[in-house]
Amino acid sequence: MKAVSLGPAYRAQAVRDVAADEFDVLIVGGGVVGAGAALDAVSRGLSVALVEAADWAAGTSSRSSKLIHGGLRYLEQRDFGLVREALRERGLLLNRLAPHLVHPVPFLYPLKHRMWERFYVGAGVGLYDTMGGARAMPRHRHLSHRGALKIAPALRGDTFVGAIQYFDAQVDDARFTMTLARTAAAYGASVLTRARAVGFLREADRVVGARVRDLENDRELTVRARHVINATGVWTDDAGRLADARGGPKVTASKGVHLLVPRDRIRLDTGLILRTEKSVLFVIPWGRHWIIGTTDTAYDLDKDEPAASQADVDYILEHVNAVLRTPLVPEDIEGVYAGLRPLLSGGADDTTKLSREHTVAQPVPGLTVVAGGKFTTYRVMAKDAVDAAAEDLPTVVPASVTDRVPLIGAVGYEVLWNERNRLARRSGLHVARVEHLLNRYGACVDELLELIERDPSLGEPIDAATDYLKAEAVYAASHEGALHVEDVLRRRTRAAIEERDQGAAAAAEVAELVAPVLGWNDETVKRETDNYVRQVEAERDARRQVDDTAADAARRRVPGLFTERAAS
C-alpha cells in the first residue's frame, strides 16, 4: 500500500469522482465509525465514497477521553461481552493495526476500604487482565499506602488506604480518525470533507444515494450508491429525518467535558482513576499536560459545537481536588473541550445508565444505520454496518479483513523507532522531537523529514505552539486533508486544547504556512486567522456562563466549521 496525499489535488479529483460514479457503498459521516466503515468496505473490494460535513473527527471523535480501553466500570455492570470485545480491539490496535498511534498507559485505582475492597477490585482488575489476553499489557499490581504515595505523591494520604495499578491504552483520537480515512483512500475509497449530505436520493421506497453540498465550492453534487450507511453519531436522528426513516435507532446525546492542566501541577508518575457518585473521573497523562474528565450529562442543545460551562469546570475541579494535597485552581486550566457521546436511547433518565453498546438497523431499503458504541470498538461497529450493507448488494462480498489491515504509518514503525537516533542525526532534529514525530506519523515520518530537507525552516517549531514543527502544519494541508486553520490547530495538532490561548496566537503563522499549499491569498489568510480567533473568544465566553443554555448561546454567536459558509 502506498500512502496517498489528501491534498487539494486529491480533493478536486474526489469531487469529480463522487459526482460521476455509482458506488457500491456511500458512507455519510467522517467520525471514527464512518472512516472505519470506509476502510472495511474498500478492503473487501467494494467501491466506496465517504462524505463528512466538516472535518475528519470534527464531532465526537476528536473530543473523547483519548483512551482505548475495555471500561472497568462495565465489568461492575456485568457487561462482560462489551468489555471482552473492547479489550480484544485494544490488543489489535496496540500490537498490529496502529502501534504508532496507540500506546500503553498506567492507571492507579485508590482504595478507600480495607480488605473487602482490595479483594473486590483486585478480582475485577484480574479478570480485566485475563480478558485482555496474555502479555497484551503488564499485569496489575497491588500497592500499599506507602507504595502508592511513592508514585502518586500528589494524593492526600487520608483519602485512600492502598491502591491497585493497572494498564490501559491511549490515542490521539482525531489523528487516528484522519489516519483511518487516509488509509481507506490509499486502498481506493473516495473520501471528502466539507461535503454535507443535505438529502437522500430515492427510487420508489429505496435509498439510492445522497445529495451532497460541497461547502468549499458552494455547489451540490449527486452521489449515487447501491447502498448508503448512516454513521453520523449524535446526528443519527437528523440524518434519519432526511431519509424519512422513522423506524431507525434513536440516539441520546450525553455531554462529556475535559480539562487540561500542566503536568507539573499534579505530582503523579501514573494516570489516576477515581470513582464519583455518577461514574468515574480520569487523570490521564498527555505530553506536558494532564487530561482530567469527564462529565456525563444529558444534552439537547446545539450538537455541532457543544460548549463547556462554568458548572462543568466546577464539577471536575471539585471531584479531582477532593483527593489532591494541593488543589487545582481555575488559573491552572490550560484548555477545556466538550464532546457528545451518541448513546442508544432507552428508558433511563440518567445518561450514565444508557448502553455503550451499538446497534445496526435498516429502517428503509438501501439504508443502513449504525449508532451507539464507543471509540475503542469502532472497528466492530464498522464491520457490522458493512456486513448489513453487503447483504443488500447484488454480489457476494468477502468477509471483513480489517483485523489484519494495519493503518498507514504502522508498517515499519518499530524499525524506525529503533533507528530514531540515526533519524535525529540525519535530520538535525533532537531525538525527543523525532520520537514525537514517530508517535504521530509512524513510518510516514520520512515524508515530514523530506519537507524539512527541502526547506530547513520547516524544522523549526511553530512560534506560539512549540510542541509542533512548522512542517507539521504544512503536512496537514498537503497530505492530511486540512482545509482550514482550525483543522490544523484543533485536530491535526492539538494546540487548541494544549495552549493557554487555545492556539489563537499561532493562527496567523499557521495560515501563512498552509497558504501556498491551499492557494490562499492575503485576504484569505486574514479571514481564516480572524475566524479562528473569534471562535476561541466565543468558547472562552461560553466557559464563563453558569449553565448549558447560556454557554450554548455564547458559543453560537460565532459560526464554527459546520456552518455552511462558501469559500470566497
Short mmCIF file of C-alpha atoms in Angstrom, two decimals, residues 115-558:
data_model
loop_
_atom_site.label_atom_id
_atom_site.label_comp_id
_atom_site.label_asym_id
_atom_site.label_seq_id
_atom_site.Cartn_x
_atom_site.Cartn_y
_atom_site.Cartn_z
CA MET A 115 -9.72 -5.92 52.93
CA TRP A 116 -13.04 -6.30 51.08
CA GLU A 117 -12.42 -3.55 48.50
CA ARG A 118 -8.94 -4.80 47.69
CA PHE A 119 -10.33 -8.27 47.12
CA TYR A 120 -13.35 -6.98 45.14
CA VAL A 121 -11.45 -4.55 42.90
CA GLY A 122 -8.46 -6.89 42.59
CA ALA A 123 -10.70 -9.68 41.31
CA GLY A 124 -12.24 -7.32 38.75
CA VAL A 125 -8.89 -5.99 37.55
CA GLY A 126 -7.54 -9.55 37.41
CA LEU A 127 -10.45 -10.51 35.17
CA TYR A 128 -9.75 -7.38 33.10
CA ASP A 129 -6.13 -8.53 32.63
CA THR A 130 -7.27 -12.02 31.63
CA MET A 131 -9.84 -10.75 29.13
CA GLY A 132 -7.18 -8.52 27.60
CA GLY A 133 -5.13 -11.56 26.61
CA ALA A 134 -1.86 -12.99 27.81
CA ARG A 135 1.01 -10.48 27.73
CA ALA A 136 -1.18 -7.87 25.99
CA MET A 137 -0.32 -5.45 28.79
CA PRO A 138 1.68 -5.55 32.03
CA ARG A 139 -0.45 -7.20 34.70
CA HIS A 140 -1.94 -5.22 37.55
CA ARG A 141 -0.16 -4.90 40.86
CA HIS A 142 -1.29 -4.25 44.43
CA LEU A 143 0.27 -1.33 46.30
CA SER A 144 0.33 -0.46 49.97
CA HIS A 145 -0.50 3.05 51.15
CA ARG A 146 3.20 3.88 51.23
CA GLY A 147 3.84 2.28 47.84
CA ALA A 148 1.02 4.23 46.25
CA LEU A 149 2.32 7.54 47.65
CA LYS A 150 5.73 6.88 46.05
CA ILE A 151 4.23 7.01 42.57
CA ALA A 152 1.39 9.38 43.47
CA PRO A 153 2.73 11.92 45.97
CA ALA A 154 0.05 14.40 44.86
CA LEU A 155 -2.65 12.37 46.64
CA ARG A 156 -3.91 13.26 50.09
CA GLY A 157 -2.89 10.44 52.36
CA ASP A 158 -6.20 10.43 54.21
CA THR A 159 -8.25 9.73 51.08
CA PHE A 160 -7.11 6.14 50.50
CA VAL A 161 -5.71 3.10 52.30
CA GLY A 162 -3.89 1.45 49.40
CA ALA A 163 -4.18 1.12 45.65
CA ILE A 164 -4.12 -1.11 42.59
CA GLN A 165 -2.27 -0.14 39.44
CA TYR A 166 -3.35 -1.48 36.05
CA PHE A 167 -2.75 -0.65 32.38
CA ASP A 168 -4.90 0.58 29.52
CA ALA A 169 -4.02 2.49 26.35
CA GLN A 170 -4.44 5.96 24.90
CA VAL A 171 -4.68 7.53 21.46
CA ASP A 172 -4.86 10.91 19.75
CA ASP A 173 -8.45 10.34 18.65
CA ALA A 174 -8.54 12.97 15.89
CA ARG A 175 -5.25 11.84 14.36
CA PHE A 176 -6.38 8.22 14.49
CA THR A 177 -9.64 9.01 12.67
CA MET A 178 -7.87 11.02 9.97
CA THR A 179 -5.39 8.14 9.52
CA LEU A 180 -8.29 5.72 9.07
CA ALA A 181 -9.76 7.90 6.31
CA ARG A 182 -6.35 8.29 4.68
CA THR A 183 -5.82 4.52 4.79
CA ALA A 184 -9.21 3.97 3.13
CA ALA A 185 -8.23 6.46 0.43
CA ALA A 186 -4.96 4.63 -0.13
CA TYR A 187 -6.97 1.48 -0.93
CA GLY A 188 -9.18 3.36 -3.39
CA ALA A 189 -12.03 4.96 -1.45
CA SER A 190 -13.08 8.47 -2.47
CA VAL A 191 -13.12 10.48 0.76
CA LEU A 192 -14.36 14.08 1.09
CA THR A 193 -14.56 16.57 3.93
CA ARG A 194 -16.63 19.75 3.88
CA ALA A 195 -19.24 17.77 1.96
CA ARG A 196 -22.58 17.78 3.76
CA ALA A 197 -25.35 15.33 2.92
CA VAL A 198 -28.45 17.53 2.55
CA GLY A 199 -30.88 14.90 1.30
CA PHE A 200 -31.17 11.30 0.15
CA LEU A 201 -31.95 10.10 -3.37
CA ARG A 202 -34.92 7.76 -3.80
CA GLU A 203 -36.13 5.29 -6.37
CA ALA A 204 -39.62 4.40 -5.15
CA ASP A 205 -39.08 3.46 -1.48
CA ARG A 206 -35.36 2.68 -1.86
CA VAL A 207 -32.47 5.00 -0.92
CA VAL A 208 -30.03 5.10 -3.86
CA GLY A 209 -27.60 7.83 -2.86
CA ALA A 210 -27.48 11.34 -1.49
CA ARG A 211 -27.46 14.99 -2.45
CA VAL A 212 -24.21 16.39 -1.10
CA ARG A 213 -23.30 20.06 -0.69
CA ASP A 214 -19.64 20.78 -1.48
CA LEU A 215 -19.18 23.57 1.05
CA GLU A 216 -15.78 24.60 -0.25
CA ASN A 217 -17.17 25.42 -3.69
CA ASP A 218 -20.82 26.13 -2.86
CA ARG A 219 -22.30 23.58 -5.22
CA GLU A 220 -24.45 20.49 -4.95
CA LEU A 221 -23.30 17.03 -6.00
CA THR A 222 -25.43 13.99 -6.74
CA VAL A 223 -23.76 10.88 -5.33
CA ARG A 224 -25.31 7.56 -6.36
CA ALA A 225 -24.75 4.32 -4.49
CA ARG A 226 -26.20 0.84 -4.31
CA HIS A 227 -26.30 1.19 -0.53
CA VAL A 228 -25.89 4.06 1.95
CA ILE A 229 -24.52 3.79 5.50
CA ASN A 230 -25.50 6.46 8.01
CA ALA A 231 -22.62 6.75 10.51
CA THR A 232 -23.34 10.22 11.80
CA GLY A 233 -23.16 9.59 15.56
CA VAL A 234 -25.08 12.20 17.55
CA TRP A 235 -26.61 13.41 14.26
CA THR A 236 -28.17 9.98 13.57
CA ASP A 237 -31.72 11.21 14.16
CA ASP A 238 -31.18 14.26 11.93
CA ALA A 239 -29.90 12.11 9.08
CA GLY A 240 -32.77 9.71 9.65
CA ARG A 241 -35.26 12.52 9.15
CA LEU A 242 -33.59 13.42 5.85
CA ALA A 243 -34.20 9.84 4.73
CA ASP A 244 -37.69 9.75 6.24
CA ALA A 245 -36.51 6.72 8.23
CA ARG A 246 -38.90 6.81 11.14
CA GLY A 247 -38.17 3.31 12.38
CA GLY A 248 -34.40 3.60 12.84
CA PRO A 249 -32.44 3.65 16.09
CA LYS A 250 -32.67 6.76 18.25
CA VAL A 251 -29.70 8.43 19.88
CA THR A 252 -29.42 10.48 23.06
CA ALA A 253 -26.52 12.91 23.38
CA SER A 254 -24.51 12.94 26.59
CA LYS A 255 -22.03 15.77 27.12
CA GLY A 256 -18.55 14.98 28.35
CA VAL A 257 -16.18 17.80 29.35
CA HIS A 258 -12.43 17.52 29.93
CA LEU A 259 -9.84 19.93 31.34
CA LEU A 260 -6.12 20.16 30.59
CA VAL A 261 -3.68 21.32 33.26
CA PRO A 262 0.16 21.44 33.27
CA ARG A 263 1.92 18.19 34.11
CA ASP A 264 3.84 19.82 36.97
CA ARG A 265 0.63 20.82 38.77
CA ILE A 266 -0.11 17.22 39.79
CA ARG A 267 2.80 15.12 41.06
CA LEU A 268 1.98 11.69 39.66
CA ASP A 269 4.05 9.04 37.89
CA THR A 270 0.87 7.30 36.74
CA GLY A 271 -2.59 8.05 35.48
CA LEU A 272 -5.41 8.04 38.01
CA ILE A 273 -8.96 6.71 38.03
CA LEU A 274 -11.43 7.89 40.68
CA ARG A 275 -14.96 6.84 41.48
CA THR A 276 -17.62 9.56 41.56
CA GLU A 277 -21.26 9.43 42.61
CA LYS A 278 -22.25 9.00 38.95
CA SER A 279 -19.36 7.45 37.07
CA VAL A 280 -15.56 7.66 37.06
CA LEU A 281 -13.06 10.50 36.74
CA PHE A 282 -9.76 10.02 34.91
CA VAL A 283 -6.50 11.93 35.29
CA ILE A 284 -4.66 10.97 32.11
CA PRO A 285 -1.06 11.81 31.15
CA TRP A 286 -0.92 13.75 27.86
CA GLY A 287 2.53 15.02 26.93
CA ARG A 288 3.23 18.13 29.04
CA HIS A 289 -0.31 18.04 30.39
CA TRP A 290 -2.90 16.08 32.31
CA ILE A 291 -6.34 15.49 30.82
CA ILE A 292 -8.97 15.41 33.59
CA GLY A 293 -12.51 14.26 32.95
CA THR A 294 -15.20 13.62 32.33
CA THR A 295 -18.76 14.74 32.94
CA ASP A 296 -21.77 12.74 31.76
CA THR A 297 -24.90 14.86 31.42
CA ALA A 298 -27.87 14.82 29.06
CA TYR A 299 -27.60 17.43 26.28
CA ASP A 300 -30.24 18.66 23.84
CA LEU A 301 -28.75 21.94 22.55
CA ASP A 302 -26.52 22.67 19.55
CA LYS A 303 -24.83 19.39 18.61
CA ASP A 304 -22.42 20.97 16.13
CA GLU A 305 -20.44 22.98 18.68
CA PRO A 306 -21.19 21.84 22.26
CA ALA A 307 -19.82 24.24 24.84
CA ALA A 308 -18.43 23.67 28.31
CA SER A 309 -19.97 25.81 31.04
CA GLN A 310 -18.66 27.05 34.38
CA ALA A 311 -20.75 24.33 36.04
CA ASP A 312 -18.89 21.64 34.08
CA VAL A 313 -15.50 23.06 35.06
CA ASP A 314 -16.51 23.39 38.71
CA TYR A 315 -17.74 19.78 38.81
CA ILE A 316 -14.44 18.39 37.56
CA LEU A 317 -12.32 20.59 39.82
CA GLU A 318 -14.42 19.68 42.86
CA HIS A 319 -14.02 15.96 42.31
CA VAL A 320 -10.32 15.90 41.49
CA ASN A 321 -9.47 18.34 44.30
CA ALA A 322 -11.12 16.02 46.81
CA VAL A 323 -8.06 13.75 46.59
CA LEU A 324 -5.21 16.21 45.88
CA ARG A 325 -2.83 17.61 48.51
CA THR A 326 -2.55 20.85 46.54
CA PRO A 327 -5.91 21.67 44.95
CA LEU A 328 -6.14 22.91 41.39
CA VAL A 329 -7.48 26.42 40.85
CA PRO A 330 -9.15 27.84 37.72
CA GLU A 331 -5.91 29.61 36.77
CA ASP A 332 -4.23 26.21 36.36
CA ILE A 333 -6.53 25.27 33.48
CA GLU A 334 -4.82 25.41 30.09
CA GLY A 335 -7.59 24.03 27.94
CA VAL A 336 -11.18 22.79 28.04
CA TYR A 337 -13.07 20.74 25.48
CA ALA A 338 -16.59 19.35 25.28
CA GLY A 339 -17.89 16.44 23.25
CA LEU A 340 -21.11 14.49 22.87
CA ARG A 341 -21.49 10.74 23.26
CA PRO A 342 -24.03 9.12 20.91
CA LEU A 343 -25.86 6.81 23.31
CA LEU A 344 -28.67 4.49 22.26
CA SER A 345 -31.89 5.89 23.67
CA GLY A 346 -33.50 3.84 26.38
CA GLY A 347 -35.83 4.16 29.31
CA ALA A 348 -33.23 5.60 31.69
CA ASP A 349 -33.42 9.25 32.66
CA ASP A 350 -29.72 9.33 33.54
CA THR A 351 -27.31 9.10 30.58
CA THR A 352 -24.79 7.21 32.73
CA LYS A 353 -27.23 4.29 32.63
CA LEU A 354 -27.67 4.21 28.85
CA SER A 355 -25.95 1.49 26.86
CA ARG A 356 -22.44 1.93 25.44
CA GLU A 357 -23.19 -0.91 23.03
CA HIS A 358 -24.07 -0.30 19.39
CA THR A 359 -26.83 -1.28 17.04
CA VAL A 360 -27.17 -1.69 13.27
CA ALA A 361 -30.54 -1.33 11.54
CA GLN A 362 -32.03 -0.93 8.06
CA PRO A 363 -35.07 1.32 8.56
CA VAL A 364 -35.69 1.73 4.82
CA PRO A 365 -34.40 -0.26 1.83
CA GLY A 366 -30.93 0.77 0.74
CA LEU A 367 -30.03 2.45 4.04
CA THR A 368 -28.09 1.01 6.98
CA VAL A 369 -27.81 2.96 10.24
CA VAL A 370 -25.08 2.26 12.81
CA ALA A 371 -25.38 4.01 16.16
CA GLY A 372 -24.13 3.92 19.74
CA GLY A 373 -20.90 2.22 20.74
CA LYS A 374 -17.59 3.61 21.92
CA PHE A 375 -14.38 4.72 20.25
CA THR A 376 -12.48 1.55 21.16
CA THR A 377 -14.94 -0.72 19.33
CA TYR A 378 -15.18 1.40 16.17
CA ARG A 379 -13.81 -1.45 14.01
CA VAL A 380 -16.50 -3.89 15.14
CA MET A 381 -19.20 -1.27 14.56
CA ALA A 382 -17.83 -0.58 11.07
CA LYS A 383 -17.65 -4.30 10.28
CA ASP A 384 -21.23 -4.88 11.43
CA ALA A 385 -22.50 -1.96 9.35
CA VAL A 386 -20.75 -3.17 6.20
CA ASP A 387 -21.92 -6.74 6.87
CA ALA A 388 -25.50 -5.46 6.89
CA ALA A 389 -24.98 -3.40 3.74
CA ALA A 390 -23.31 -6.35 1.98
CA GLU A 391 -26.43 -8.47 2.39
CA ASP A 392 -28.28 -5.90 0.30
CA LEU A 393 -25.74 -5.82 -2.55
CA PRO A 394 -26.20 -7.95 -5.69
CA THR A 395 -22.74 -9.58 -5.47
CA VAL A 396 -21.10 -11.83 -2.89
CA VAL A 397 -18.97 -9.66 -0.62
CA PRO A 398 -15.93 -11.15 1.17
CA ALA A 399 -15.73 -11.14 4.96
CA SER A 400 -14.09 -8.26 6.80
CA VAL A 401 -10.29 -8.24 6.90
CA THR A 402 -9.68 -5.06 8.91
CA ASP A 403 -8.43 -7.04 11.91
CA ARG A 404 -5.39 -7.71 9.71
CA VAL A 405 -5.05 -4.37 7.87
CA PRO A 406 -2.54 -2.01 9.53
CA LEU A 407 -3.19 1.70 9.21
CA ILE A 408 -0.87 3.98 7.26
CA GLY A 409 2.32 4.50 9.23
CA ALA A 410 2.11 1.25 11.19
CA VAL A 411 4.28 -0.96 8.99
CA GLY A 412 7.92 -0.19 9.71
CA TYR A 413 7.20 1.94 12.78
CA GLU A 414 9.06 -0.34 15.19
CA VAL A 415 12.13 -0.38 12.93
CA LEU A 416 12.18 3.40 12.67
CA TRP A 417 11.69 3.71 16.43
CA ASN A 418 14.80 1.60 16.94
CA GLU A 419 16.60 3.87 14.46
CA ARG A 420 15.41 7.13 15.99
CA ASN A 421 18.92 8.26 16.96
CA ARG A 422 20.05 7.84 13.35
CA LEU A 423 16.99 9.74 12.15
CA ALA A 424 17.82 12.55 14.57
CA ARG A 425 21.39 12.82 13.27
CA ARG A 426 20.21 12.76 9.66
CA SER A 427 17.53 15.41 10.15
CA GLY A 428 19.33 17.63 12.61
CA LEU A 429 16.37 17.34 15.00
CA HIS A 430 16.64 16.44 18.67
CA VAL A 431 15.87 12.78 19.32
CA ALA A 432 12.92 13.80 21.54
CA ARG A 433 11.44 15.64 18.57
CA VAL A 434 11.93 12.59 16.35
CA GLU A 435 10.15 10.43 18.95
CA HIS A 436 7.28 12.92 18.94
CA LEU A 437 7.03 12.66 15.14
CA LEU A 438 7.23 8.86 15.13
CA ASN A 439 4.38 8.62 17.62
CA ARG A 440 2.21 10.85 15.42
CA TYR A 441 3.16 9.74 11.90
CA GLY A 442 4.81 6.35 12.28
CA ALA A 443 6.55 5.25 9.09
CA CYS A 444 5.20 8.34 7.30
CA VAL A 445 7.78 10.36 9.23
CA ASP A 446 10.01 10.20 6.14
CA GLU A 447 7.52 12.45 4.34
CA LEU A 448 7.89 15.04 7.11
CA LEU A 449 11.65 14.81 7.02
CA GLU A 450 11.65 15.28 3.23
CA LEU A 451 9.73 18.55 3.69
CA ILE A 452 12.34 19.71 6.18
CA GLU A 453 15.19 18.64 3.93
CA ARG A 454 13.76 20.75 1.10
CA ASP A 455 13.09 23.72 3.40
CA PRO A 456 15.11 23.61 6.67
CA SER A 457 13.00 26.44 8.15
CA LEU A 458 10.16 23.91 8.45
CA GLY A 459 12.23 22.06 11.05
CA GLU A 460 11.65 24.94 13.45
CA PRO A 461 8.78 24.94 15.98
CA ILE A 462 5.62 26.95 15.41
CA ASP A 463 6.31 30.08 17.45
CA ALA A 464 3.15 30.01 19.59
CA ALA A 465 2.68 26.21 19.61
CA THR A 466 6.21 24.95 20.17
CA ASP A 467 5.29 21.28 20.62
CA TYR A 468 4.77 21.17 16.85
CA LEU A 469 7.08 21.86 13.93
CA LYS A 470 6.17 24.17 11.07
CA ALA A 471 6.47 21.13 8.81
CA GLU A 472 3.53 19.55 10.62
CA ALA A 473 1.24 22.42 9.66
CA VAL A 474 2.34 22.23 6.02
CA TYR A 475 1.98 18.44 6.01
CA ALA A 476 -1.53 18.73 7.49
CA ALA A 477 -2.62 20.66 4.40
CA SER A 478 -0.54 18.83 1.78
CA HIS A 479 -1.08 15.23 2.97
CA GLU A 480 -3.77 15.06 5.67
CA GLY A 481 -6.70 16.94 4.17
CA ALA A 482 -6.69 20.06 6.37
CA LEU A 483 -8.64 22.81 4.60
CA HIS A 484 -8.83 25.47 7.32
CA VAL A 485 -6.71 26.87 10.13
CA GLU A 486 -8.95 25.23 12.71
CA ASP A 487 -8.40 21.82 11.09
CA VAL A 488 -4.69 22.24 11.81
CA LEU A 489 -4.93 23.71 15.31
CA ARG A 490 -7.82 21.57 16.60
CA ARG A 491 -7.28 18.17 15.02
CA ARG A 492 -4.02 17.69 13.05
CA THR A 493 -2.23 19.21 16.03
CA ARG A 494 -3.91 19.62 19.43
CA ALA A 495 -2.75 23.20 20.07
CA ALA A 496 -6.38 24.25 20.54
CA ILE A 497 -6.59 22.35 23.82
CA GLU A 498 -2.92 22.34 24.84
CA GLU A 499 -2.09 26.04 24.63
CA ARG A 500 -3.48 28.52 27.16
CA ASP A 501 -4.72 30.76 24.37
CA GLN A 502 -6.24 27.76 22.51
CA GLY A 503 -3.82 28.34 19.66
CA ALA A 504 -5.05 31.87 18.89
CA ALA A 505 -1.53 33.30 18.74
CA ALA A 506 -0.47 30.54 16.34
CA ALA A 507 -3.38 31.05 13.94
CA ALA A 508 -1.72 33.69 11.75
CA GLU A 509 1.52 31.74 11.42
CA VAL A 510 -0.35 28.52 10.59
CA ALA A 511 -2.42 30.37 7.99
CA GLU A 512 0.76 31.68 6.35
CA LEU A 513 2.32 28.19 6.37
CA VAL A 514 -0.63 26.45 4.68
CA ALA A 515 -1.45 29.31 2.28
CA PRO A 516 0.90 28.16 -0.53
CA VAL A 517 -0.49 24.61 -0.33
CA LEU A 518 -4.15 25.67 -0.32
CA GLY A 519 -3.76 28.56 -2.75
CA TRP A 520 -4.76 31.30 -0.30
CA ASN A 521 -4.18 34.99 -0.90
CA ASP A 522 -3.56 37.60 1.82
CA GLU A 523 -7.27 38.23 2.23
CA THR A 524 -7.96 34.53 2.85
CA VAL A 525 -5.09 34.29 5.34
CA LYS A 526 -6.56 37.19 7.32
CA ARG A 527 -10.11 35.83 7.16
CA GLU A 528 -9.02 32.37 8.34
CA THR A 529 -7.00 33.87 11.19
CA ASP A 530 -9.82 36.15 12.29
CA ASN A 531 -12.40 33.36 12.12
CA TYR A 532 -10.33 31.12 14.36
CA VAL A 533 -9.59 33.83 16.92
CA ARG A 534 -13.29 34.72 17.10
CA GLN A 535 -14.18 31.07 17.73
CA VAL A 536 -11.68 30.91 20.58
CA GLU A 537 -13.13 34.06 22.13
CA ALA A 538 -16.64 32.59 21.92
CA GLU A 539 -15.51 29.37 23.63
CA ARG A 540 -13.93 31.36 26.45
CA ASP A 541 -17.11 33.37 26.85
CA ALA A 542 -19.13 30.14 26.97
CA ARG A 543 -16.98 28.76 29.80
CA ARG A 544 -17.84 31.80 31.91
CA GLN A 545 -21.57 31.01 31.68
CA VAL A 546 -23.30 29.27 34.55
CA ASP A 547 -25.17 26.56 32.65
CA ASP A 548 -25.54 24.77 29.31
CA THR A 549 -28.20 27.09 27.90
CA ALA A 550 -26.17 30.25 28.47
CA ALA A 551 -22.94 28.59 27.31
CA ASP A 552 -24.61 27.36 24.13
CA ALA A 553 -25.92 30.84 23.35
CA ALA A 554 -22.47 32.34 23.84
CA ARG A 555 -20.77 29.74 21.63
CA ARG A 556 -23.32 30.10 18.83
CA ARG A 557 -22.57 33.80 18.40
CA VAL A 558 -19.62 32.76 16.23
#
